[in-house]
Coordinates of C-alpha atoms in Angstrom, one line a residue:
Chain A
X26 CA 0.2 0.1 0.0
X27 CA 2.9 2.2 0.8
X28 CA 5.1 1.6 -1.6
X29 CA 2.1 1.9 -4.1
X30 CA 1.1 5.6 -3.1
X31 CA 5.1 6.0 -3.3
X32 CA 5.2 5.2 -7.0
X33 CA 2.4 7.4 -7.9
X34 CA 3.8 10.1 -6.6
X35 CA 6.8 9.7 -8.2
X36 CA 4.8 9.1 -11.1
X37 CA 3.4 12.8 -10.3
X38 CA 6.6 14.7 -10.4
X39 CA 7.6 13.1 -13.6
X40 CA 4.5 14.0 -15.3
X41 CA 4.5 17.6 -14.2
X42 CA 8.1 17.5 -15.5
X43 CA 6.6 15.7 -19.3
X44 CA 6.2 18.8 -21.3
X45 CA 9.3 20.5 -20.4
X46 CA 11.2 16.8 -21.3
X47 CA 9.8 16.5 -24.4
X48 CA 10.3 20.3 -25.6
X49 CA 13.6 20.3 -24.3
X50 CA 14.5 16.6 -25.5
X51 CA 13.2 17.2 -29.0
X52 CA 14.4 20.9 -30.0
X53 CA 17.8 21.1 -27.6
X54 CA 19.3 17.7 -27.0
X55 CA 18.5 15.7 -29.6
X56 CA 20.3 19.0 -31.6
X57 CA 22.8 19.5 -29.7
X58 CA 24.0 15.5 -30.7
X59 CA 23.2 16.0 -33.5
X60 CA 25.1 19.2 -34.8
X61 CA 28.1 17.2 -33.5
X62 CA 26.9 14.5 -35.9
X63 CA 26.1 16.3 -39.0
X64 CA 29.7 18.3 -38.7
X65 CA 31.0 15.1 -39.3
X66 CA 29.3 13.9 -41.8
X67 CA 31.0 14.5 -45.5
X68 CA 28.7 15.6 -48.6
X69 CA 25.4 15.3 -46.5
X70 CA 23.3 15.4 -49.5
X71 CA 19.7 16.7 -47.1
X72 CA 17.8 15.8 -50.1
X73 CA 18.7 12.2 -50.0
X74 CA 19.7 12.0 -46.8
X75 CA 22.8 10.4 -47.4
X76 CA 26.8 11.1 -47.1
X77 CA 29.4 9.6 -48.6
X78 CA 31.9 9.6 -45.5
X79 CA 33.0 10.7 -41.8
X80 CA 35.6 12.7 -41.2
X81 CA 36.7 16.7 -40.1
X82 CA 36.0 17.7 -43.9
X83 CA 33.7 19.9 -43.8
X84 CA 35.5 21.9 -41.1
X85 CA 38.4 22.5 -43.2
X86 CA 36.2 23.6 -46.0
X87 CA 34.8 26.5 -43.6
X88 CA 38.3 28.2 -42.3
X89 CA 39.5 27.4 -46.3
X90 CA 35.9 29.2 -47.5
X91 CA 36.5 32.8 -47.5
X92 CA 33.1 34.2 -47.0
X93 CA 33.7 32.8 -43.9
X94 CA 37.3 34.1 -43.4
X95 CA 35.6 37.8 -43.3
X96 CA 32.9 37.0 -41.8
X97 CA 35.0 36.1 -39.0
X98 CA 37.6 38.8 -39.4
X99 CA 34.6 41.3 -39.2
X100 CA 33.1 39.4 -35.8
X101 CA 36.4 39.6 -34.1
X102 CA 36.6 43.5 -35.2
X103 CA 33.0 44.2 -33.9
X104 CA 33.9 42.3 -30.6
X105 CA 36.9 44.2 -30.2
X106 CA 35.4 47.6 -30.9
X107 CA 32.1 47.3 -29.7
X108 CA 32.8 45.5 -26.1
X109 CA 35.2 48.5 -24.9
X110 CA 33.4 51.5 -25.6
X111 CA 29.7 50.4 -24.8
X112 CA 30.6 49.0 -21.3
X113 CA 32.9 52.2 -20.9
X114 CA 30.2 54.5 -22.3
X115 CA 27.4 52.4 -19.8
X116 CA 29.7 52.9 -17.1
X117 CA 30.6 56.6 -17.6
X118 CA 27.0 56.7 -18.1
X119 CA 25.9 55.1 -15.0
X120 CA 28.2 57.1 -12.9
X121 CA 26.3 61.0 -14.3
X122 CA 23.2 58.7 -13.6
X123 CA 23.4 58.5 -10.2
X124 CA 25.3 61.9 -9.4
X125 CA 22.2 63.5 -10.1
X126 CA 18.7 64.2 -8.3
X127 CA 16.0 65.1 -10.9
X128 CA 15.2 63.9 -14.1
X129 CA 16.6 60.6 -13.3
X130 CA 13.8 58.8 -13.9
X131 CA 13.8 60.8 -17.3
X132 CA 16.8 59.8 -18.5
X133 CA 16.3 55.9 -17.3
X134 CA 13.3 55.8 -19.3
X135 CA 14.9 57.0 -22.0
X136 CA 18.2 55.4 -22.3
X137 CA 15.8 51.7 -22.0
X138 CA 13.8 52.0 -25.2
X139 CA 16.5 50.7 -27.4
X140 CA 15.5 47.7 -26.2
X141 CA 11.8 47.0 -26.7
X142 CA 12.9 48.2 -30.5
X143 CA 12.8 45.6 -32.9
X144 CA 15.7 45.1 -33.9
X145 CA 15.2 44.8 -37.2
X146 CA 13.6 48.0 -37.6
X147 CA 15.2 50.4 -36.2
X148 CA 18.1 49.3 -37.8
X149 CA 16.0 50.4 -41.1
X150 CA 16.3 54.2 -39.7
X151 CA 20.0 54.3 -38.9
X152 CA 20.0 53.5 -42.6
X153 CA 18.4 55.9 -44.4
X154 CA 20.2 57.8 -42.2
X155 CA 23.7 57.2 -42.9
X156 CA 22.9 56.0 -46.8
X157 CA 24.1 58.4 -49.7
X158 CA 21.4 57.7 -51.9
X159 CA 20.9 60.0 -55.9
X160 CA 18.6 62.0 -54.2
X161 CA 20.2 62.3 -51.2
X162 CA 23.4 62.2 -49.1
X163 CA 21.7 61.4 -45.7
X164 CA 21.5 63.0 -42.7
X165 CA 24.6 62.3 -41.5
X166 CA 26.5 63.0 -44.5
X167 CA 25.4 67.1 -43.8
X168 CA 26.2 66.7 -40.4
X169 CA 29.7 66.1 -42.2
X170 CA 30.0 68.1 -44.0
X171 CA 29.0 71.2 -41.7
X172 CA 32.3 70.4 -40.7
X173 CA 34.3 70.3 -43.6
X174 CA 34.1 66.7 -44.2
X175 CA 33.4 65.1 -47.9
X176 CA 30.3 62.5 -47.5
X177 CA 30.9 58.8 -47.4
X178 CA 28.1 56.3 -48.6
X179 CA 28.5 54.2 -45.2
X180 CA 25.9 51.9 -46.3
X181 CA 27.2 51.2 -50.1
X182 CA 30.4 53.0 -49.9
X183 CA 34.6 51.6 -47.9
X184 CA 34.8 48.8 -46.1
X185 CA 35.8 51.1 -43.0
X186 CA 32.6 53.3 -43.2
X187 CA 30.1 50.4 -43.1
X188 CA 32.2 48.6 -39.9
X189 CA 31.9 52.4 -38.7
X190 CA 27.7 51.8 -39.0
X191 CA 28.0 48.5 -37.8
X192 CA 29.7 49.2 -34.2
X193 CA 27.9 52.2 -33.7
X194 CA 24.0 50.3 -34.7
X195 CA 25.6 47.6 -31.6
X196 CA 26.6 49.8 -29.7
X197 CA 23.1 51.5 -29.3
X198 CA 21.7 48.5 -29.6
X199 CA 23.3 47.2 -26.4
X200 CA 23.2 49.8 -24.3
X201 CA 20.1 49.8 -22.5
X202 CA 21.1 46.4 -21.3
X203 CA 24.2 47.8 -19.9
X204 CA 23.5 51.5 -18.0
X205 CA 20.3 49.3 -16.5
X206 CA 22.8 46.6 -14.5
X207 CA 25.6 49.3 -13.7
X208 CA 23.0 51.8 -12.5
X209 CA 21.3 48.8 -9.7
X210 CA 24.9 48.0 -9.3
X211 CA 26.1 51.9 -8.4
X212 CA 22.5 51.9 -6.5
X213 CA 24.1 48.8 -4.3
X214 CA 26.9 50.1 -3.3
X215 CA 27.0 50.9 0.6
X216 CA 26.7 54.3 1.2
X217 CA 28.5 54.1 4.8
X218 CA 32.1 53.4 2.6
X219 CA 31.2 57.1 0.5
X220 CA 31.1 58.8 4.1
X221 CA 33.8 57.1 5.8
X222 CA 36.0 57.5 3.1
X223 CA 34.8 61.6 2.8
X224 CA 35.2 61.8 6.7
X225 CA 39.2 61.4 5.2
X226 CA 39.0 64.0 3.2
X227 CA 40.3 61.2 -0.1
X228 CA 39.4 62.5 -3.6
X229 CA 36.6 61.5 -5.7
X230 CA 38.2 60.3 -9.0
X231 CA 40.3 58.3 -5.4
X232 CA 36.6 57.3 -4.3
X233 CA 36.2 56.2 -7.8
X234 CA 38.7 54.3 -8.9
X235 CA 39.3 52.6 -4.7
X236 CA 36.5 52.1 -3.4
X237 CA 33.2 52.5 -6.4
X238 CA 35.0 49.9 -9.3
X239 CA 36.0 46.9 -7.0
X240 CA 32.5 47.2 -5.3
X241 CA 31.5 46.6 -9.0
X242 CA 33.7 44.4 -10.7
X243 CA 31.6 41.3 -10.2
X244 CA 28.9 43.1 -12.6
X245 CA 30.6 45.0 -14.5
X246 CA 32.4 41.4 -15.6
X247 CA 29.1 40.3 -15.8
X248 CA 28.9 42.4 -18.4
X249 CA 31.9 41.9 -20.2
X250 CA 31.2 38.3 -20.7
X251 CA 28.0 38.7 -21.5
X252 CA 29.1 41.9 -23.9
X253 CA 31.7 39.0 -25.6
X254 CA 29.3 36.3 -26.2
X255 CA 26.3 38.7 -27.9
X256 CA 29.0 40.6 -30.3
X257 CA 30.1 36.8 -31.2
X258 CA 26.8 35.4 -32.0
X259 CA 26.0 39.5 -34.1
X260 CA 23.8 39.2 -37.2
X261 CA 20.6 40.9 -37.0
X262 CA 22.3 44.4 -37.1
X263 CA 23.7 43.0 -40.0
X264 CA 20.9 42.1 -41.8
X265 CA 18.9 45.5 -40.5
X266 CA 21.5 47.7 -41.5
X267 CA 23.2 45.8 -45.2
X268 CA 19.7 43.9 -46.4
X269 CA 19.9 40.0 -46.0
X270 CA 22.9 39.5 -48.7
X271 CA 25.5 39.9 -46.4
X272 CA 28.3 37.9 -48.2
X273 CA 27.6 40.6 -51.3
X274 CA 28.1 43.4 -49.3
X275 CA 31.6 41.5 -47.6
X276 CA 29.8 42.6 -43.6
X277 CA 28.8 38.7 -43.0
X278 CA 29.1 37.7 -39.6
X279 CA 29.5 33.8 -37.9
X280 CA 26.1 34.0 -37.0
X281 CA 25.2 34.8 -40.4
X282 CA 27.3 32.4 -42.3
X283 CA 25.8 30.1 -40.6
X284 CA 22.4 30.5 -41.9
X285 CA 23.5 31.1 -45.4
X286 CA 24.9 28.1 -45.9
X287 CA 21.9 26.5 -43.7
X288 CA 19.2 28.3 -46.0
X289 CA 18.1 31.1 -49.0
X290 CA 20.2 30.9 -52.6
X291 CA 23.7 29.7 -51.3
X292 CA 22.0 27.6 -48.6
X293 CA 20.9 24.1 -48.3
X294 CA 24.6 22.5 -46.7
X295 CA 24.0 21.1 -43.0
X296 CA 27.3 19.8 -43.0
X297 CA 28.9 23.3 -43.6
X298 CA 26.5 25.5 -41.0
X299 CA 27.5 23.3 -38.1
X300 CA 31.3 22.8 -38.4
X301 CA 30.8 26.1 -38.6
X302 CA 28.5 27.1 -35.4
X303 CA 30.8 24.6 -33.3
X304 CA 33.9 26.4 -34.4
X305 CA 31.6 29.7 -33.2
X306 CA 31.0 28.0 -30.4
X307 CA 34.8 26.6 -29.4
X308 CA 36.0 30.2 -29.9
X309 CA 33.2 31.8 -27.7
X310 CA 34.1 28.8 -24.8
X311 CA 37.6 30.0 -25.6
X312 CA 37.0 33.7 -25.0
X313 CA 34.8 33.2 -22.1
X314 CA 37.4 30.6 -20.6
X315 CA 40.0 33.3 -20.5
X316 CA 37.3 35.7 -19.4
X317 CA 36.7 33.6 -16.2
X318 CA 40.8 33.5 -15.8
X319 CA 40.7 37.2 -15.6
X320 CA 38.2 38.4 -13.6
X321 CA 39.6 35.7 -11.4
X322 CA 42.4 38.2 -10.9
X323 CA 40.9 40.5 -10.6
X324 CA 37.2 41.1 -9.5
X325 CA 36.2 41.3 -5.6
X326 CA 33.5 39.3 -4.5
Chain B
X3 CA 39.3 87.0 10.8
X4 CA 41.3 86.3 7.6
X5 CA 41.4 82.7 8.2
X6 CA 37.8 83.5 8.4
X7 CA 37.2 84.9 4.8
X8 CA 39.7 82.1 3.4
X9 CA 37.2 79.5 4.4
X10 CA 34.2 81.1 2.6
X11 CA 36.3 82.1 -0.5
X12 CA 36.9 78.7 -1.1
X13 CA 33.1 77.2 0.1
X14 CA 32.4 79.4 -3.0
X15 CA 35.0 78.1 -5.0
X16 CA 34.0 74.9 -4.3
X17 CA 30.5 75.2 -4.8
X18 CA 30.7 76.9 -8.0
X19 CA 33.2 74.2 -8.4
X20 CA 30.4 71.6 -7.4
X21 CA 28.1 73.3 -10.4
X22 CA 30.3 73.5 -12.7
X23 CA 30.7 69.7 -12.6
X24 CA 26.9 69.1 -12.6
X25 CA 25.9 70.9 -15.8
X26 CA 28.4 68.9 -17.7
X27 CA 26.9 66.1 -16.1
X28 CA 23.6 67.1 -17.4
X29 CA 24.9 68.3 -20.9
X30 CA 26.6 64.1 -21.3
X31 CA 23.2 62.5 -19.5
X32 CA 21.4 65.2 -22.3
X33 CA 23.2 64.4 -25.4
X34 CA 23.5 59.9 -25.2
X35 CA 19.2 61.3 -24.4
X36 CA 19.2 62.4 -27.8
X37 CA 21.4 59.7 -29.2
X38 CA 19.2 57.6 -27.9
X39 CA 15.5 59.5 -29.6
X40 CA 16.7 61.1 -32.5
X41 CA 16.1 58.5 -35.0
X42 CA 12.7 57.8 -33.2
X43 CA 12.2 61.8 -33.6
X44 CA 13.5 61.0 -37.1
X45 CA 11.3 58.0 -38.1
X46 CA 8.1 59.8 -36.7
X47 CA 9.0 62.7 -38.9
X48 CA 9.8 61.2 -42.0
X49 CA 7.0 59.4 -42.0
X50 CA 4.2 62.1 -41.9
X51 CA 6.5 63.8 -45.1
X52 CA 4.8 63.6 -48.3
X53 CA 6.5 61.5 -50.9
X54 CA 7.2 64.3 -53.0
X55 CA 7.9 66.3 -50.2
X56 CA 10.4 64.1 -48.8
X57 CA 11.9 63.5 -52.1
X58 CA 12.7 67.0 -53.4
X59 CA 14.5 67.2 -49.9
X60 CA 18.4 67.0 -51.5
X61 CA 19.2 68.4 -48.0
X62 CA 16.8 66.5 -45.4
X63 CA 15.0 69.2 -43.3
X64 CA 14.6 68.5 -39.0
X65 CA 10.6 69.7 -39.4
X66 CA 7.7 69.4 -41.9
X67 CA 4.9 72.0 -42.7
X68 CA 2.5 69.7 -44.1
X69 CA 1.6 66.7 -42.3
X70 CA 0.6 63.6 -43.7
X71 CA -0.9 60.6 -42.8
X72 CA -0.9 59.0 -46.6
X73 CA 1.9 57.1 -45.7
X74 CA -0.3 55.2 -43.1
X75 CA -3.1 54.7 -46.3
X76 CA 0.2 53.4 -47.5
X77 CA 1.6 51.0 -45.7
X78 CA -1.6 49.5 -44.4
X79 CA -2.8 49.2 -48.6
X80 CA -0.1 47.8 -50.5
X81 CA 2.0 45.7 -48.6
X82 CA 0.3 43.5 -45.8
X83 CA 1.6 45.0 -43.3
X84 CA -1.7 44.3 -41.2
X85 CA -1.2 40.1 -42.0
X86 CA 2.4 40.7 -40.7
X87 CA 0.6 42.2 -37.6
X88 CA -2.0 39.5 -36.9
X89 CA 0.5 37.3 -37.2
X90 CA 2.8 38.5 -35.1
X91 CA 0.4 38.9 -32.3
X92 CA -0.9 35.4 -32.9
X93 CA 2.9 33.8 -32.1
X94 CA 3.3 35.6 -28.9
X95 CA 0.1 35.3 -27.6
X96 CA 0.4 31.0 -28.0
X97 CA 4.1 31.6 -27.8
X98 CA 4.1 33.1 -24.5
X99 CA 0.7 31.3 -23.4
X100 CA 2.2 28.2 -23.7
X101 CA 5.4 28.8 -22.3
X102 CA 3.8 29.4 -19.2
X103 CA 1.9 26.6 -19.0
X104 CA 4.9 24.6 -19.7
X105 CA 7.3 26.1 -16.6
X106 CA 5.4 26.6 -14.7
X107 CA 4.4 23.1 -14.6
X108 CA 7.7 21.8 -14.3
X109 CA 9.0 24.7 -12.2
X110 CA 6.4 23.4 -10.0
X111 CA 7.7 20.2 -9.9
X112 CA 10.8 21.1 -9.2
X113 CA 9.7 22.7 -6.0
X114 CA 6.8 21.1 -4.5
X115 CA 7.2 17.4 -5.2
X116 CA 9.3 14.6 -4.4
X117 CA 10.3 12.4 -6.8
X118 CA 13.4 9.8 -7.9
X119 CA 15.6 11.6 -9.8
X120 CA 14.6 15.2 -9.1
X121 CA 18.1 16.7 -8.3
X122 CA 19.4 14.2 -11.9
X123 CA 17.1 15.9 -13.9
X124 CA 17.6 19.5 -12.2
X125 CA 21.3 19.1 -12.6
X126 CA 21.2 18.0 -16.4
X127 CA 17.7 21.1 -16.9
X128 CA 20.9 23.9 -15.8
X129 CA 23.6 22.2 -18.1
X130 CA 21.6 23.5 -21.2
X131 CA 21.0 26.9 -19.9
X132 CA 24.7 26.9 -21.6
X133 CA 24.5 25.7 -24.9
X134 CA 23.7 28.2 -27.6
X135 CA 20.0 28.6 -29.5
X136 CA 23.1 28.7 -32.9
X137 CA 23.8 25.6 -32.1
X138 CA 20.9 23.8 -32.1
X139 CA 18.9 25.6 -34.4
X140 CA 20.7 24.4 -37.8
X141 CA 18.9 20.6 -36.9
X142 CA 15.8 22.1 -36.1
X143 CA 15.7 23.7 -38.7
X144 CA 16.1 20.0 -40.7
X145 CA 13.8 18.6 -37.8
X146 CA 11.2 21.5 -38.9
X147 CA 11.6 20.7 -43.1
X148 CA 11.0 17.2 -41.9
X149 CA 7.7 16.9 -40.3
X150 CA 6.8 19.5 -43.4
X151 CA 6.0 22.8 -40.4
X152 CA 7.3 24.8 -43.2
X153 CA 5.0 28.1 -43.4
X154 CA 2.8 27.1 -40.9
X155 CA 2.7 28.2 -36.6
X156 CA 2.9 24.5 -35.2
X157 CA 6.5 25.5 -36.3
X158 CA 7.0 29.0 -35.4
X159 CA 5.8 28.4 -32.1
X160 CA 6.8 24.7 -30.7
X161 CA 11.4 25.0 -30.1
X162 CA 10.6 28.7 -28.3
X163 CA 7.7 27.0 -25.5
X164 CA 10.1 26.2 -23.5
X165 CA 12.8 28.1 -21.1
X166 CA 15.2 26.6 -18.5
X167 CA 16.2 30.0 -17.3
X168 CA 12.0 30.4 -16.5
X169 CA 11.7 27.1 -15.2
X170 CA 14.5 28.6 -12.6
X171 CA 13.4 32.0 -11.9
X172 CA 9.9 30.8 -11.4
X173 CA 10.6 27.5 -9.1
X174 CA 13.1 29.7 -7.1
X175 CA 9.2 32.0 -6.5
X176 CA 7.5 29.0 -5.8
X177 CA 10.7 27.9 -2.5
X178 CA 9.7 30.8 -1.0
X179 CA 5.8 30.3 -0.9
X180 CA 6.1 28.4 3.1
X181 CA 5.4 24.5 3.1
X182 CA 2.7 25.8 5.4
X183 CA 0.5 26.4 3.3
X184 CA 1.3 23.0 1.8
X185 CA 0.3 20.9 4.6
X186 CA -2.3 22.9 5.5
X187 CA -3.6 22.7 1.8
X188 CA -3.3 18.8 2.2
X189 CA -4.9 18.0 5.3
X190 CA -8.0 19.6 3.8
X191 CA -7.8 17.3 1.1
X192 CA -6.8 19.9 -1.2
X193 CA -4.9 17.8 -4.5
X194 CA -1.8 19.0 -6.1
X195 CA -3.0 20.9 -9.2
X196 CA -5.5 22.3 -7.4
X197 CA -2.9 24.0 -4.9
X198 CA -1.3 25.1 -8.1
X199 CA -3.2 26.7 -9.8
X200 CA -5.2 28.4 -6.7
X201 CA -2.6 29.1 -4.0
X202 CA 0.9 29.6 -5.8
X203 CA -0.6 30.9 -9.5
X204 CA -1.9 33.7 -7.9
X205 CA 0.9 34.0 -4.5
X206 CA 3.7 33.9 -7.6
X207 CA 1.4 36.7 -9.7
X208 CA 4.5 39.5 -10.0
X209 CA 7.4 37.3 -11.2
X210 CA 4.8 35.3 -13.8
X211 CA 3.7 38.4 -15.1
X212 CA 7.3 40.0 -15.8
X213 CA 7.9 36.3 -17.2
X214 CA 5.5 36.6 -19.6
X215 CA 6.6 40.3 -20.5
X216 CA 9.8 39.7 -21.4
X217 CA 8.9 36.3 -23.0
X218 CA 6.7 38.8 -25.2
X219 CA 9.8 41.5 -25.9
X220 CA 11.0 38.5 -26.8
X221 CA 8.7 37.1 -29.8
X222 CA 7.6 40.0 -31.3
X223 CA 11.4 40.6 -32.3
X224 CA 12.1 37.3 -33.0
X225 CA 13.6 37.6 -36.4
X226 CA 16.2 34.4 -37.2
X227 CA 13.7 31.0 -36.7
X228 CA 11.1 32.4 -38.7
X229 CA 13.2 34.0 -41.1
X230 CA 14.5 29.9 -41.9
X231 CA 10.9 28.4 -41.0
X232 CA 9.0 30.5 -43.3
X233 CA 8.8 32.1 -46.8
X234 CA 5.8 32.4 -47.9
X235 CA 4.5 35.7 -47.6
X236 CA 1.7 34.3 -45.6
X237 CA 3.4 33.8 -42.5
X238 CA 5.8 36.5 -41.8
X239 CA 6.2 38.8 -38.4
X240 CA 6.2 41.9 -38.6
X241 CA 10.5 41.4 -38.9
X242 CA 10.6 39.8 -41.8
X243 CA 7.7 41.5 -43.3
X244 CA 10.0 45.0 -42.4
X245 CA 13.2 43.0 -44.1
X246 CA 10.4 42.2 -47.1
X247 CA 9.1 45.7 -47.4
X248 CA 12.9 47.0 -47.4
X249 CA 14.2 44.8 -50.2
X250 CA 10.5 44.7 -52.4
X251 CA 7.4 46.4 -50.4
X252 CA 6.5 50.0 -52.2
X253 CA 9.9 49.7 -54.4
X254 CA 12.8 51.1 -53.1
X255 CA 12.0 54.3 -53.0
X256 CA 8.8 55.4 -50.7
X257 CA 11.1 55.7 -47.7
X258 CA 8.1 57.4 -45.5
X259 CA 5.5 55.2 -45.8
X260 CA 9.0 52.8 -45.4
X261 CA 9.0 54.3 -41.9
X262 CA 5.2 54.2 -40.7
X263 CA 5.4 51.0 -41.1
X264 CA 8.7 50.7 -38.5
X265 CA 6.4 53.0 -36.8
X266 CA 3.4 50.6 -36.7
X267 CA 6.0 48.1 -35.3
X268 CA 7.6 49.8 -33.3
X269 CA 4.6 51.4 -31.1
X270 CA 3.1 48.0 -29.3
X271 CA 6.7 47.2 -27.6
X272 CA 7.5 51.0 -26.8
X273 CA 3.8 50.8 -25.6
X274 CA 4.2 47.6 -23.3
X275 CA 7.4 49.7 -21.9
X276 CA 6.2 52.6 -21.0
X277 CA 3.2 51.1 -19.0
X278 CA 5.1 48.3 -17.3
X279 CA 8.2 50.7 -16.8
X280 CA 9.4 49.9 -13.4
X281 CA 8.0 45.8 -14.6
X282 CA 9.8 45.0 -17.5
X283 CA 13.4 47.1 -15.8
X284 CA 13.5 44.7 -13.1
X285 CA 12.7 41.8 -14.9
X286 CA 15.3 42.5 -17.7
X287 CA 17.8 43.1 -15.0
X288 CA 16.7 40.2 -13.1
X289 CA 18.1 38.2 -16.7
X290 CA 16.9 39.6 -19.4
X291 CA 19.6 39.3 -22.4
X292 CA 18.8 40.7 -25.5
X293 CA 19.5 37.9 -28.0

């Protein structure tokens, strides 16, 4: 009797979990194993579901593909430029925000707006702001000429100009999250430390370097790590600005390469897509581990 | 006496310095606010400029003297914007609703029920949190294609109705509800399901609302999966729709109509945010990373 009750009770637990287990099994665990299988199946044909053999050819193909190398270069540039700039800028703005009282809520609300906008839709606005057409040089070029520069086509023009817009838009998109996290981190620093320092007559810069920064360093590193991961997965920002044919624009990212291999005009190669996705995952994992090692030395918990 | 004067002078000097610093801080904050708001202003402004006026402005104007709503009419008549909109609403509502059911059941099992293998499966769930979507999307694409679910709502919805992170968040919340309530309900002969519906869900409403809002934002902005799984315009969501409009709709030059579409797409989430400002911000800082 007692035993029967226990087994019913245990069945019940699994019953409640069943939907979650089914969905996760089908759409997460199985795909995770499958992606490795795909990446080693050579010459996979999605129509007949056959392949020639097992080996590392897919990886070697991807690593020798010029489109992939371009995508890796773009992604690394994007990461190296946007992560430090956006984190630094967010820190500056958050420190400014916490030092004022009137209008603070208004500023916070405004700063958060990019988070709730559709990346693809607002990207179009950035495109028309930066684009130079036969009809108009665009607003940004107007401003550039005010300062004596000459107009550049930021959307179909030189590589550095396109990279600039992409970085600018990426920073614009990721700032709300960073500002939010840093302002709440700053607000949670114990006021007593500041009072003690003020009594000692410590300078403001010194207070910031010796008290504020160490106190918020865990959150700062959290932002840097998630920032790296997010920037490595950049894709929709680029689509929003340059359209779906990113290879032609030489603006593709690693994630974009994966999707292009999978689907669309250049698609139909799940094996290459899998190999590229695993390479991306390996890069992200390595960078995250390095970040964690560095943070162990510098973060004060 | 002299010392006293100096002290006053110093204090005044200090005050002036402080005022200058405050002015600089406000100026910088205002500058960033302008950078954030300007694209929104520009899209609103462009959306009410007439097609002729916009294209005759070689040097763009910062204002318009004759605003028009014609572009909004064009946005709804010459491209199927209403269709994209309805699709997105269906997708968002169904995905969020199904996800809430799935995660509530799972979180309840983890927080309240005792069964063998619970800890093992929980650790397994947690480890799934580290799996990036990019890695599993390839097989999911193949699976959905094999099931002939391309260009269907189930195909769009099914892969995104579970979230390990939200299960975790909700489980933590459920565990805060005192055990004594559960035992009291048991004594009264209340079933587990009834206890979940009548006690736990009402008591965890704030967390559930936060999760729902975050999921709605995510669904409304979904781009990659819908793009992979739909190529029939009848099933496009707003993100794909706007991309389609950009590449094939209106003719490339009708930028005012394009901006009207962008405004229509952006407004719902901005309204949602302004209504639930604190909830959204608290929720995001607890674990919303845009992606």
